[in-house]
XYZ file of C-alpha atoms in Angstrom:
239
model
C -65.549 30.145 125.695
C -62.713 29.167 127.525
C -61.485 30.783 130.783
C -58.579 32.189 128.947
C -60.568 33.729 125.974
C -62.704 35.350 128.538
C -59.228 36.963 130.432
C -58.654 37.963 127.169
C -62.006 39.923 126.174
C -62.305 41.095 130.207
C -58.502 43.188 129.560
C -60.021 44.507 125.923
C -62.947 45.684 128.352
C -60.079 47.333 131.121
C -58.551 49.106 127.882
C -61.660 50.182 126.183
C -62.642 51.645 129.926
C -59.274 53.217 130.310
C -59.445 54.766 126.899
C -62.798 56.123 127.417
C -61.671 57.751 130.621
C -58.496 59.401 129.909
C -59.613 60.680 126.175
C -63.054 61.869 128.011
C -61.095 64.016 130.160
C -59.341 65.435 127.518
C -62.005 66.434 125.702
C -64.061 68.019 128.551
C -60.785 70.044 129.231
C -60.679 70.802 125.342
C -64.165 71.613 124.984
C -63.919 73.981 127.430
C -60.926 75.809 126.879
C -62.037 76.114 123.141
C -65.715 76.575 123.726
C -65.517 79.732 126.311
C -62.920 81.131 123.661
C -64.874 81.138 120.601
C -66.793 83.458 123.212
C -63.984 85.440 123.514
C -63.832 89.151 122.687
C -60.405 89.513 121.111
C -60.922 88.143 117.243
C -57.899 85.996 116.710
C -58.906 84.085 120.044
C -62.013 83.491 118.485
C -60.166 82.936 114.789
C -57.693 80.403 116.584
C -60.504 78.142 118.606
C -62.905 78.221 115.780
C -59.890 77.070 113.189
C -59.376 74.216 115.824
C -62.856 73.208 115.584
C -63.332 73.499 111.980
C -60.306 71.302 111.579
C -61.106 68.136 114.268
C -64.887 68.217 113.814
C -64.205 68.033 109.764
C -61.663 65.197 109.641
C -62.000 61.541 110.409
C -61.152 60.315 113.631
C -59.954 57.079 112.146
C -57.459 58.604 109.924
C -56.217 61.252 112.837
C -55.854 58.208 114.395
C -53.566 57.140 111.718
C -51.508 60.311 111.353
C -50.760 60.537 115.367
C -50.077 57.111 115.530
C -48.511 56.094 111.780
C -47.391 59.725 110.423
C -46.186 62.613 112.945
C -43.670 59.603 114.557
C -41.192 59.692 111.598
C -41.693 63.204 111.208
C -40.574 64.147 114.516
C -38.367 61.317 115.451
C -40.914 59.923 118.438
C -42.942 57.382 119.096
C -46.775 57.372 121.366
C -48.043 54.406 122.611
C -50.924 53.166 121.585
C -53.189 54.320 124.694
C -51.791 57.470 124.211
C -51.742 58.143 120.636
C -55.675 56.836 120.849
C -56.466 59.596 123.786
C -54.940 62.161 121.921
C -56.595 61.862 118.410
C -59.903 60.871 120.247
C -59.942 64.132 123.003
C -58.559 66.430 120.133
C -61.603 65.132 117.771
C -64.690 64.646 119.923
C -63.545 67.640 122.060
C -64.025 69.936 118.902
C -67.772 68.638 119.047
C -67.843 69.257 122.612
C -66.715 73.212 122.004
C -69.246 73.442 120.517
C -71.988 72.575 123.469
C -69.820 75.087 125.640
C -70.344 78.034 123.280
C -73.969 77.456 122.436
C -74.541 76.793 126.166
C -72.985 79.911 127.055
C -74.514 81.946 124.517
C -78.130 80.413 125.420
C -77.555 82.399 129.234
C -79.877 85.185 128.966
C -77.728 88.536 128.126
C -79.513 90.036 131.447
C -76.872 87.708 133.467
C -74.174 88.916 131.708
C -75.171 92.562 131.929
C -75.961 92.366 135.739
C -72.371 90.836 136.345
C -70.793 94.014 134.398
C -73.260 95.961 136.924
C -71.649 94.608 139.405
C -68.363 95.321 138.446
C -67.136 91.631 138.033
C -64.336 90.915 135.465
C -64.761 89.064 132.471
C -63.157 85.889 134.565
C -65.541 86.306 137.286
C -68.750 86.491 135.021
C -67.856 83.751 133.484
C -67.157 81.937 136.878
C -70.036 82.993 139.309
C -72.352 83.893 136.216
C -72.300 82.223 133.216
C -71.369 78.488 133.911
C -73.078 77.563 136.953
C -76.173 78.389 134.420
C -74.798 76.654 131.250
C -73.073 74.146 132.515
C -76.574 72.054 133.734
C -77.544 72.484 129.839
C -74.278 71.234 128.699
C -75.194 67.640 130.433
C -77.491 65.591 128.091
C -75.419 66.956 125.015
C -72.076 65.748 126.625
C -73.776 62.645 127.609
C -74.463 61.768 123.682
C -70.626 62.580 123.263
C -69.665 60.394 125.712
C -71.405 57.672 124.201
C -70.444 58.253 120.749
C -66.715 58.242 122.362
C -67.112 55.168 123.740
C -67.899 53.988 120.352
C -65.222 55.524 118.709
C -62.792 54.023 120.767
C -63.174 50.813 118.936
C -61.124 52.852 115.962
C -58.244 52.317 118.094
C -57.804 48.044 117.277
C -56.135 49.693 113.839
C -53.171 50.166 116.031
C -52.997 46.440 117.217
C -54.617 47.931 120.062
C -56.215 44.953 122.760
C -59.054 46.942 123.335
C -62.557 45.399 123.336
C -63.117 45.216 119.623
C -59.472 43.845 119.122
C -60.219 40.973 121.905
C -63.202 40.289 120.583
C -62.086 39.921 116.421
C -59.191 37.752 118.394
C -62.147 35.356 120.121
C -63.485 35.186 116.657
C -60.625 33.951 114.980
C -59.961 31.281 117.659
C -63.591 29.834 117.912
C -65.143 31.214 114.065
C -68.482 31.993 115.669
C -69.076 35.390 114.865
C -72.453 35.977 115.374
C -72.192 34.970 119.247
C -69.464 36.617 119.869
C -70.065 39.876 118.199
C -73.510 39.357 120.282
C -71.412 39.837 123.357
C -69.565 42.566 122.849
C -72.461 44.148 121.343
C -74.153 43.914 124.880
C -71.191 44.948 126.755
C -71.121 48.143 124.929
C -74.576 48.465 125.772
C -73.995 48.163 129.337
C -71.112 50.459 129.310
C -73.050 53.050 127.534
C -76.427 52.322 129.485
C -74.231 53.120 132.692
C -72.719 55.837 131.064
C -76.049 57.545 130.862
C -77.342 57.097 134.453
C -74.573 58.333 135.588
C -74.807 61.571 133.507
C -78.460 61.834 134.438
C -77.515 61.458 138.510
C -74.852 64.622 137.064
C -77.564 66.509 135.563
C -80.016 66.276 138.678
C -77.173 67.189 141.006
C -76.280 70.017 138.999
C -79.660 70.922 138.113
C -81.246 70.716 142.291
C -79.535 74.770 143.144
C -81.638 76.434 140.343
C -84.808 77.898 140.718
C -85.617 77.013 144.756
C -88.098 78.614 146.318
C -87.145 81.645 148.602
C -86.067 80.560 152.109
C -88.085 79.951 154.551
C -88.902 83.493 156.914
C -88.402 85.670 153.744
C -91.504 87.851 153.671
C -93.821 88.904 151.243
C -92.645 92.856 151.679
C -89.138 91.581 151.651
C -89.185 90.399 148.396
C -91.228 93.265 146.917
C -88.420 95.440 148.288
C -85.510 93.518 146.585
C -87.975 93.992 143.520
C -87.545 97.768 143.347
C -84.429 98.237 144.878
C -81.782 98.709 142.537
C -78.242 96.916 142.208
C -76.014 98.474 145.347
C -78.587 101.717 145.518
C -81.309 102.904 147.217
C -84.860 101.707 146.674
C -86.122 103.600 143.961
């Protein structure tokens, strides 16, 4: 290829990156927001986050794609870009898969935790801060990491719009040189390297995340010690 087809396919691989990014971080902040209410105790919380779910995780991304980016513009007299019509549909669809991790990771904690946090007289905020996620949110790490990949897939659904992301570059570097099969061959492997990066970095995540729980009792912390906190009750005397 020339230097100038290669400019071309190395900006499709900016905008697929940017993409990925921005639409990643919505989702995390949707799957989160959605997840820890379909936890919630009020029933129209949980009504309203598991209608949301229902609705993104049931619909194509390709044609949400189409009705942010085609549809809802004449409707309401505006217009998104196309980087930010494609974060939108794509955190608004793969974070209703993502909710879901957050609530099944949250309602994997044993129901001890929670119970000791209400001992403790912690508010439903605080359990959920100092109790619940710094145990779920490890578990929530090789599930989000198969989202993440599959959203870096899915962000080739965005060359509908005209988009220049990698897939778009890449049809374009077809057209101008008709050799498909090499050139499909590279972008092939670049996904693969974006996605094979992708998951080491997730993995360093998990191990970070992962290094606080369960360590051994500090060091000078007796035998006795421990058999006291054993039958000592929560703020009482030992029993």
């Amino acid at each position: 290829m020339t230097s100038g087809l290669w400019e071309l396919v190395l900006k499709g691989i900016w905008t697929t990156v940017q993409l990925l990014v921005l639409s990643g971080l919505l989702a995390a902040a949707v799957s989160f927001v959605a997840g820890v209410a379909r936890t919630h105790r009020l029933w129209i919380v949980r009504f309203l986050a598991g209608f949301y779910t229902e609705v993104f995780r049931g619909t194509s991304a390709l044609v949400m794609i189409f009705w942010v980016f085609f549809v809802l513009p004449p409707a309401f007299g505006w217009q998104l870009v196309p980087m930010w019509a494609g974060t939108l549909a794509l955190g608004l669809t793969y974070g209703a898969y993502g909710s879901e991790i957050v609530r099944g990771a949250l309602a994997a904690v044993d129901p001890a935790q929670q119970e000791g946090g209400i001992a403790l007289s912690f508010t439903p905020w605080q359990r959920l801060r100092l109790v619940l996620l710094p145990q779920a949110v490890p578990e929530m790490i090789p599930p989000f990491s198969n989202l993440l990949i599959e959203l870096l897939k899915g962000t080739a659904l965005v060359s509908v719009m005209g988009m220049g992301d990698l897939a778009f570059s890449g049809n374009l570097v077809r057209l101008a040189l008709q050799e498909s099969a090499e050139i499909y061959t590279y972008v092939l492997l670049i996904y693969f390297v974006i996605a094979f990066l992708l998951t080491r970095v997730m993995r360093g995540l998990e191990k970070r995340l992962k290094a606080g729980v369960g360590k051994a009792p500090e060091r000078g912390v007796t035998a006795h010690e421990l058999k006291r906190a054993e039958t000592t009750g929560v703020g009482g005397g030992v029993a």
